[in-house]
XYZ file of C-alpha atoms in Angstrom:
524
model
C -70.725 -89.932 -34.380
C -67.428 -89.133 -32.707
C -65.360 -86.422 -34.341
C -62.089 -87.693 -35.686
C -59.018 -85.533 -35.029
C -57.363 -83.781 -37.938
C -54.215 -85.357 -39.340
C -51.023 -84.048 -37.798
C -49.797 -82.694 -41.139
C -52.897 -80.475 -41.339
C -52.927 -79.296 -37.724
C -49.286 -78.261 -37.687
C -48.877 -77.379 -41.327
C -48.631 -73.640 -40.788
C -45.836 -74.007 -38.269
C -43.961 -76.460 -40.499
C -44.300 -74.195 -43.525
C -43.040 -71.185 -41.567
C -40.117 -73.201 -40.212
C -39.366 -74.484 -43.709
C -39.352 -70.972 -45.118
C -36.933 -69.822 -42.406
C -34.616 -72.757 -43.116
C -34.743 -72.111 -46.855
C -34.050 -68.397 -46.365
C -31.095 -69.153 -44.082
C -29.699 -71.689 -46.555
C -30.067 -69.224 -49.415
C -28.240 -66.500 -47.458
C -25.418 -68.904 -46.565
C -25.121 -70.091 -50.160
C -25.016 -66.494 -51.356
C -22.158 -65.698 -48.957
C -20.182 -68.783 -50.031
C -20.789 -68.347 -53.764
C -20.349 -64.577 -53.792
C -16.898 -64.698 -55.524
C -18.268 -66.997 -58.211
C -21.253 -64.741 -58.722
C -18.987 -61.707 -59.091
C -16.754 -63.519 -61.634
C -19.798 -64.772 -63.546
C -21.245 -61.247 -63.698
C -17.881 -59.974 -64.920
C -17.649 -62.661 -67.626
C -21.124 -61.720 -68.803
C -20.117 -58.050 -68.981
C -16.917 -58.906 -70.880
C -18.832 -61.129 -73.317
C -21.403 -58.408 -73.935
C -18.601 -55.885 -74.510
C -16.900 -58.296 -76.978
C -20.104 -58.836 -78.948
C -20.726 -55.118 -79.067
C -17.165 -54.453 -80.241
C -17.458 -57.185 -82.919
C -20.728 -55.748 -84.230
C -19.147 -52.306 -84.472
C -16.135 -53.611 -86.457
C -16.492 -53.085 -90.264
C -16.848 -56.273 -92.334
C -13.666 -55.611 -94.309
C -11.647 -55.560 -91.051
C -13.131 -58.640 -89.419
C -10.762 -61.052 -91.286
C -7.531 -59.390 -90.094
C -9.044 -59.151 -86.583
C -9.717 -62.897 -86.536
C -6.188 -63.613 -87.801
C -4.682 -61.376 -85.081
C -6.763 -63.087 -82.428
C -5.804 -66.547 -83.542
C -2.111 -65.535 -83.549
C -2.413 -64.273 -79.973
C -4.055 -67.512 -78.852
C -1.247 -69.534 -80.527
C 1.456 -67.467 -78.835
C -0.224 -67.867 -75.445
C -0.510 -71.616 -75.975
C 3.203 -71.961 -76.833
C 4.518 -69.803 -73.965
C 5.310 -71.774 -70.782
C 2.408 -71.447 -68.307
C 0.691 -69.285 -70.903
C -2.817 -70.818 -70.636
C -2.688 -70.657 -66.831
C -1.611 -66.995 -66.866
C -4.285 -66.184 -69.464
C -6.942 -67.853 -67.314
C -5.806 -65.945 -64.221
C -5.813 -62.670 -66.174
C -9.318 -63.397 -67.495
C -10.652 -64.196 -63.999
C -9.066 -61.028 -62.563
C -10.570 -58.901 -65.333
C -13.965 -60.547 -64.794
C -13.775 -59.967 -61.028
C -12.866 -56.306 -61.592
C -15.694 -55.734 -64.057
C -18.205 -57.665 -61.956
C -17.592 -55.817 -58.672
C -20.343 -53.846 -56.957
C -20.357 -50.344 -58.402
C -22.869 -48.648 -56.140
C -22.344 -44.926 -56.606
C -20.963 -43.169 -53.522
C -22.591 -39.927 -52.516
C -19.932 -37.212 -52.655
C -21.989 -34.118 -52.026
C -25.380 -32.832 -50.928
C -28.448 -33.361 -53.038
C -30.253 -30.464 -54.651
C -32.694 -30.159 -51.761
C -29.889 -30.322 -49.178
C -27.805 -27.758 -51.071
C -30.822 -25.444 -51.210
C -31.340 -25.823 -47.455
C -27.668 -25.050 -46.751
C -27.841 -22.052 -49.074
C -30.885 -20.608 -47.311
C -29.229 -21.136 -43.933
C -26.109 -19.368 -45.202
C -28.152 -16.388 -46.416
C -29.936 -16.175 -43.054
C -26.592 -15.938 -41.230
C -25.206 -13.174 -43.435
C -26.629 -10.232 -41.379
C -25.090 -11.664 -38.188
C -21.655 -12.713 -39.497
C -20.787 -9.783 -41.775
C -19.994 -6.082 -41.533
C -19.694 -3.484 -44.347
C -16.028 -2.803 -43.481
C -14.924 -6.389 -44.231
C -12.970 -6.347 -47.580
C -13.410 -10.113 -48.176
C -16.399 -11.256 -46.146
C -16.844 -14.919 -45.379
C -20.612 -14.375 -45.295
C -22.077 -12.267 -48.096
C -25.333 -12.291 -49.997
C -24.901 -14.479 -53.050
C -21.676 -16.000 -51.665
C -20.597 -19.632 -51.563
C -21.883 -21.537 -48.569
C -19.245 -24.290 -48.861
C -16.583 -21.814 -47.647
C -18.393 -21.361 -44.311
C -19.901 -24.834 -43.835
C -17.070 -27.374 -43.741
C -19.103 -30.313 -42.457
C -22.752 -31.314 -42.517
C -25.017 -34.335 -42.135
C -28.685 -34.900 -42.934
C -31.204 -37.486 -41.771
C -33.575 -39.495 -43.927
C -36.151 -36.680 -43.904
C -33.637 -34.168 -45.276
C -33.183 -32.241 -42.026
C -29.835 -31.220 -40.608
C -28.367 -33.414 -37.884
C -24.861 -31.897 -37.758
C -23.298 -28.694 -39.052
C -19.802 -27.210 -38.674
C -19.693 -23.417 -39.167
C -16.708 -21.097 -39.564
C -17.423 -17.488 -38.650
C -15.358 -14.274 -38.789
C -13.036 -13.401 -35.931
C -14.778 -10.080 -35.284
C -18.043 -11.748 -34.307
C -18.739 -11.110 -30.602
C -18.942 -14.752 -29.568
C -18.049 -13.835 -25.982
C -21.399 -12.087 -25.441
C -24.276 -14.361 -24.391
C -26.800 -12.235 -26.275
C -24.894 -12.646 -29.561
C -24.678 -16.381 -29.080
C -28.369 -16.591 -28.214
C -29.345 -14.861 -31.464
C -27.320 -17.306 -33.561
C -28.633 -20.325 -31.645
C -32.242 -19.158 -31.982
C -31.790 -18.642 -35.734
C -30.176 -22.039 -36.278
C -32.880 -23.681 -34.194
C -35.621 -22.109 -36.300
C -33.992 -22.788 -39.674
C -32.839 -26.341 -38.913
C -36.222 -27.582 -37.712
C -38.181 -27.112 -34.522
C -39.259 -29.869 -32.180
C -35.726 -31.233 -31.736
C -33.031 -30.457 -29.191
C -29.777 -29.024 -30.533
C -26.397 -28.722 -28.869
C -24.096 -25.799 -29.682
C -20.354 -26.079 -29.036
C -18.577 -22.735 -29.460
C -14.825 -22.670 -30.112
C -13.857 -19.054 -29.470
C -10.176 -19.637 -30.230
C -10.809 -21.224 -33.610
C -13.913 -19.152 -34.491
C -15.939 -22.292 -35.119
C -19.372 -23.496 -34.094
C -20.591 -27.100 -34.065
C -24.312 -27.790 -34.195
C -25.588 -31.307 -33.491
C -28.985 -32.866 -32.867
C -29.217 -34.698 -29.542
C -31.021 -37.976 -29.128
C -33.835 -38.147 -26.613
C -32.856 -39.164 -23.089
C -34.208 -42.536 -21.882
C -37.570 -42.298 -20.123
C -38.033 -46.015 -19.396
C -35.661 -46.210 -16.424
C -37.673 -46.754 -13.255
C -36.583 -46.414 -9.640
C -34.234 -49.254 -8.721
C -31.229 -49.937 -6.454
C -28.504 -47.951 -8.199
C -24.864 -48.957 -7.808
C -23.662 -45.974 -5.757
C -21.645 -45.399 -2.598
C -23.032 -43.891 0.630
C -23.234 -40.152 0.130
C -23.929 -40.462 -3.604
C -27.370 -39.887 -5.094
C -28.462 -40.326 -8.690
C -30.339 -37.215 -9.790
C -31.021 -38.645 -13.224
C -29.376 -39.570 -16.490
C -27.722 -37.437 -19.146
C -25.691 -37.606 -22.374
C -22.679 -39.877 -22.632
C -20.434 -36.997 -23.696
C -21.204 -34.981 -20.533
C -19.912 -37.357 -17.831
C -17.196 -39.993 -17.599
C -19.140 -42.614 -15.678
C -21.882 -45.112 -16.439
C -24.238 -47.109 -14.251
C -25.773 -50.511 -14.978
C -29.567 -50.135 -14.979
C -32.649 -51.898 -16.262
C -34.568 -49.996 -18.922
C -37.855 -51.671 -19.827
C -36.492 -54.917 -18.324
C -33.391 -54.729 -20.543
C -29.922 -54.221 -18.943
C -27.799 -51.375 -20.256
C -25.186 -48.847 -19.111
C -26.233 -45.200 -18.979
C -24.362 -42.050 -17.880
C -25.749 -40.621 -14.612
C -25.670 -37.228 -12.919
C -24.269 -38.014 -9.455
C -24.819 -35.622 -6.541
C -22.467 -36.085 -3.584
C -23.515 -34.966 -0.109
C -21.871 -35.007 3.293
C -19.210 -33.004 5.130
C -16.840 -32.984 2.154
C -19.412 -31.984 -0.412
C -19.164 -28.584 -2.069
C -22.890 -28.686 -2.949
C -24.525 -30.008 0.256
C -28.070 -28.746 -0.506
C -30.273 -28.791 -3.600
C -33.000 -26.614 -5.117
C -35.369 -28.045 -7.743
C -37.687 -25.744 -9.692
C -40.402 -26.589 -12.174
C -43.985 -26.188 -13.286
C -46.880 -28.339 -12.015
C -46.483 -31.845 -13.402
C -42.834 -31.356 -14.332
C -41.552 -34.068 -11.988
C -40.214 -32.269 -8.898
C -42.187 -34.583 -6.590
C -40.820 -37.550 -8.534
C -37.301 -36.251 -7.916
C -37.925 -35.921 -4.171
C -39.329 -39.465 -3.956
C -36.324 -40.803 -5.847
C -33.883 -39.036 -3.509
C -35.810 -40.202 -0.438
C -35.693 -43.845 -1.529
C -31.968 -43.632 -2.239
C -31.255 -41.961 1.115
C -33.294 -44.577 2.999
C -31.439 -47.351 1.196
C -28.135 -45.996 2.560
C -29.467 -45.821 6.128
C -30.336 -42.120 6.420
C -33.155 -40.474 8.373
C -35.681 -38.555 6.276
C -38.020 -35.677 7.143
C -40.634 -34.726 4.555
C -42.666 -31.525 4.479
C -45.364 -31.630 1.787
C -46.502 -28.067 1.289
C -48.805 -28.943 -1.586
C -50.806 -31.310 0.608
C -51.451 -33.669 -2.300
C -50.571 -36.797 -0.335
C -47.954 -37.928 -2.845
C -45.645 -38.968 0.006
C -48.167 -41.108 1.873
C -46.289 -44.212 0.787
C -43.395 -43.128 3.017
C -45.467 -42.519 6.140
C -44.521 -44.873 8.958
C -41.612 -46.450 7.084
C -38.348 -47.301 8.794
C -36.045 -44.281 8.619
C -38.850 -41.785 7.849
C -39.127 -39.574 10.907
C -42.184 -37.614 9.806
C -44.318 -36.661 6.804
C -45.967 -33.307 7.540
C -48.626 -31.608 5.424
C -49.871 -28.812 7.689
C -48.283 -25.547 8.844
C -48.307 -26.487 12.558
C -46.588 -29.804 11.975
C -44.150 -28.220 9.509
C -43.132 -25.578 12.059
C -42.604 -28.199 14.768
C -40.681 -30.504 12.431
C -38.368 -27.802 11.091
C -37.819 -26.432 14.616
C -36.708 -29.912 15.711
C -34.461 -30.138 12.624
C -32.770 -26.857 13.583
C -32.267 -28.021 17.172
C -30.967 -31.388 15.961
C -28.460 -29.645 13.712
C -27.201 -27.549 16.621
C -27.028 -30.624 18.873
C -24.960 -32.489 16.315
C -22.569 -29.576 15.934
C -22.068 -29.267 19.696
C -21.579 -33.014 20.187
C -19.089 -33.195 17.318
C -17.160 -30.179 18.624
C -16.918 -31.613 22.144
C -15.799 -35.008 20.827
C -13.036 -33.399 18.795
C -11.886 -31.356 21.792
C -11.612 -34.568 23.789
C -9.773 -36.345 20.993
C -12.580 -38.837 20.388
C -14.453 -39.660 17.182
C -17.811 -38.048 16.663
C -20.774 -39.923 18.180
C -22.548 -42.374 15.906
C -25.888 -40.540 16.051
C -24.251 -37.350 14.729
C -22.823 -39.164 11.719
C -26.118 -40.677 10.589
C -27.274 -38.638 7.559
C -30.420 -36.567 8.017
C -32.361 -35.514 4.915
C -34.930 -32.702 5.004
C -37.168 -32.744 1.921
C -39.520 -29.805 1.370
C -42.041 -29.780 -1.483
C -43.565 -26.323 -2.138
C -42.717 -24.828 1.277
C -43.998 -21.415 0.169
C -47.597 -22.696 0.465
C -47.090 -23.604 4.118
C -45.357 -20.288 4.771
C -48.333 -18.426 3.320
C -50.816 -20.446 5.402
C -48.777 -19.936 8.584
C -48.638 -16.176 8.080
C -52.368 -16.076 7.262
C -53.163 -17.910 10.516
C -50.893 -15.597 12.493
C -48.299 -18.254 13.237
C -44.524 -18.274 12.724
C -42.989 -18.799 9.333
C -41.724 -22.407 9.095
C -39.031 -21.360 6.640
C -37.342 -19.321 9.365
C -36.235 -22.547 11.063
C -34.631 -23.779 7.837
C -31.745 -21.317 7.999
C -29.764 -23.335 10.575
C -29.788 -26.629 8.595
C -28.916 -24.740 5.427
C -26.018 -22.778 6.895
C -24.559 -25.393 9.230
C -25.934 -28.664 7.909
C -22.915 -29.838 5.969
C -20.592 -30.640 8.941
C -23.612 -32.105 10.798
C -24.479 -34.542 7.963
C -27.734 -32.689 7.284
C -28.932 -32.327 3.680
C -31.768 -30.036 2.595
C -33.689 -30.453 -0.662
C -36.244 -27.791 -1.631
C -38.680 -28.200 -4.532
C -40.608 -25.126 -5.619
C -42.571 -23.843 -8.603
C -41.547 -20.948 -10.827
C -44.513 -18.833 -9.735
C -43.446 -18.881 -6.068
C -39.699 -18.409 -6.311
C -39.877 -14.892 -4.943
C -41.246 -16.299 -1.657
C -38.122 -18.338 -0.960
C -35.780 -16.979 1.688
C -32.338 -15.682 0.804
C -30.753 -18.543 2.742
C -32.242 -21.022 0.277
C -30.712 -19.202 -2.694
C -27.352 -18.757 -0.967
C -26.808 -22.316 0.258
C -28.416 -24.492 -2.424
C -25.475 -24.751 -4.793
C -26.928 -27.765 -6.605
C -29.759 -26.633 -8.878
C -32.274 -28.448 -11.094
C -34.888 -27.091 -13.504
C -37.553 -29.535 -14.695
C -40.240 -29.224 -17.326
C -40.732 -26.795 -20.196
C -39.103 -23.454 -19.399
C -37.679 -20.493 -21.266
C -33.942 -20.034 -21.599
C -34.030 -16.972 -19.341
C -35.870 -18.887 -16.606
C -33.299 -21.675 -16.734
C -30.478 -19.146 -16.637
C -31.943 -17.341 -13.616
C -32.033 -20.578 -11.597
C -28.860 -22.318 -12.768
C -26.700 -19.241 -13.288
C -25.734 -20.338 -16.825
C -27.772 -20.869 -19.983
C -28.022 -24.447 -21.256
C -25.895 -25.531 -24.210
C -28.996 -26.934 -25.865
C -32.264 -25.491 -27.091
C -35.159 -26.356 -24.738
C -38.236 -27.785 -26.432
C -41.849 -26.931 -25.647
C -42.931 -30.557 -25.202
C -40.925 -32.600 -22.693
C -41.782 -35.728 -20.680
C -42.133 -35.526 -16.878
C -38.782 -35.475 -15.122
C -36.951 -33.927 -18.079
C -34.840 -30.829 -17.464
C -31.384 -29.479 -16.669
C -29.035 -29.804 -13.693
C -25.957 -27.912 -12.536
C -23.817 -28.833 -9.538
C -22.004 -25.839 -8.084
C -19.881 -24.109 -10.700
C -19.892 -27.083 -13.073
C -21.454 -27.274 -16.517
C -25.157 -27.551 -17.243
C -26.275 -31.141 -17.924
C -29.387 -32.433 -19.571
C -31.312 -34.527 -17.065
C -33.983 -37.215 -17.053
C -35.158 -38.181 -13.565
C -35.850 -41.898 -12.979
C -39.553 -42.721 -13.113
C -40.606 -42.748 -9.425
C -44.376 -42.227 -9.326
C -46.659 -42.361 -6.323
C -47.249 -46.120 -5.888
C -50.822 -45.428 -4.734
C -51.693 -43.488 -7.891
C -53.448 -46.006 -10.132
C -53.268 -43.644 -13.093
C -49.523 -44.195 -13.523
C -47.566 -47.071 -15.052
C -48.137 -50.290 -13.105
C -44.555 -51.478 -13.553
C -43.120 -48.198 -12.243
C -45.454 -48.288 -9.211
C -44.381 -51.833 -8.428
C -40.719 -50.808 -8.655
C -41.315 -48.088 -6.037
C -43.164 -50.506 -3.740
C -40.236 -52.920 -3.849
C -37.855 -50.155 -2.713
C -39.961 -48.956 0.231
C -38.564 -49.886 3.661
C -40.611 -51.899 6.122
C -43.153 -50.161 8.283
C -42.363 -49.199 11.865
C -44.954 -48.891 14.651
C -43.950 -45.388 15.764
C -41.582 -42.558 14.747
C -38.125 -42.148 16.141
C -38.114 -41.333 19.884
C -35.967 -38.220 19.481
C -38.388 -36.608 17.073
C -41.480 -37.691 19.021
C -40.058 -36.157 22.197
C -39.055 -32.913 20.484
C -42.202 -32.396 18.452
C -44.565 -33.677 21.113
C -46.707 -35.592 18.628
C -46.763 -38.904 16.895
C -46.958 -39.589 13.217
C -50.480 -40.704 12.272
C -50.878 -44.330 11.379
C -50.361 -45.055 7.725
C -53.207 -46.556 5.691
C -53.178 -50.288 5.185
C -51.587 -50.462 1.772
C -48.904 -52.697 0.287
């Protein structure tokens, strides 16, 4: 027997019921908005009627007769007065609307738990903000915390999200050690695991504490809207910079504030040093910068000291002159880079003497990216060869007028192996990953205005360009596209940004180095 199909009302009943519920809910919300004034007046009339009944029940029986006579007289007077009934009706509706309004109590102060938390925080600050010689101390044991804390906010869990503190004028707020003690105490008492920002006002003797929201981690590598000579290091807080970039975060368009690094002859920070722990995202930063430089038509040299093969996706690509992983190739590549820098300087100088513009090949940007160069230096010395870092001094010292940019990524454990030229000429600094405040200060030259947390995502850290302020930083997700253990969408985004493959490296580099770049594996 053939099976008969179910009736349409049974097969699509669930969808119809759900659609009917949505329509009914929408109609009810619209009716509530339209009838809201009538509902308020009706609630007020009910309150007035209940108050009248209560007042009548409380009136003694011997006084109810005169009260009825007085009420009847008032009604008669209102009826005889011109427009009296209309005015009485308007007065009754106004009174009902007033009594029927929403009377949700407004919170005017902290709850008991919040007041207790503020009191304990006040007591903890007493030893730091008071001295025995002060005749009327602002901070004293058993004192009133509301005199020192003029503003505060709490989240739903009862933890502080903002606090405004007044402190005495004799507190040594100009000493970094004194500030660090206060910031460490507030961080511990306000709740660990969050990142706090401290804004010190030395002139007004005030301190603002605020909890910072997490930086976006879903922004993958993509064509950023920048000019030639501009590179996006990452993204930061909206209050730190005055510029935003349109990006796609998890396939959703939004505007985010970037940290822009400008290179070239007019840049005051022509070279960059990135420091971090293993897995902190320094290789991700170098891949992001390489893709942006290639997009603007620059030549790129990559020296991978770690030898992990994380830059294999760039091997043989248009604009990538070489990707070296061994000490011999690194020495030859950096020696060519030094000679190329000198050649560019000489050609530019001769063109200016002759009154001509600089040749085109000297104005093409050249990027030298070095990931953990200390490993190659150690291997070269162990094999009795020359130190490849010795050839890096010329691009660092004279690279800016020659359109040469050097980016060095190193780990904290090997910083002492870096040459003095790297420290002197890398005025743009980045620290990625979990690090102590003193480690960040040693690299950037200034302590961060926030409290670093122990658990951070890859690519999260701090950046400082020259003598500017310290910015929070989140590097765009730029993983190795051949690493199948990473996010598939991020790997695809990197593959779409890679230039086309070229059959051989640039002729100038091949002639200088005397070798060819090995053929890249057949990958997308």
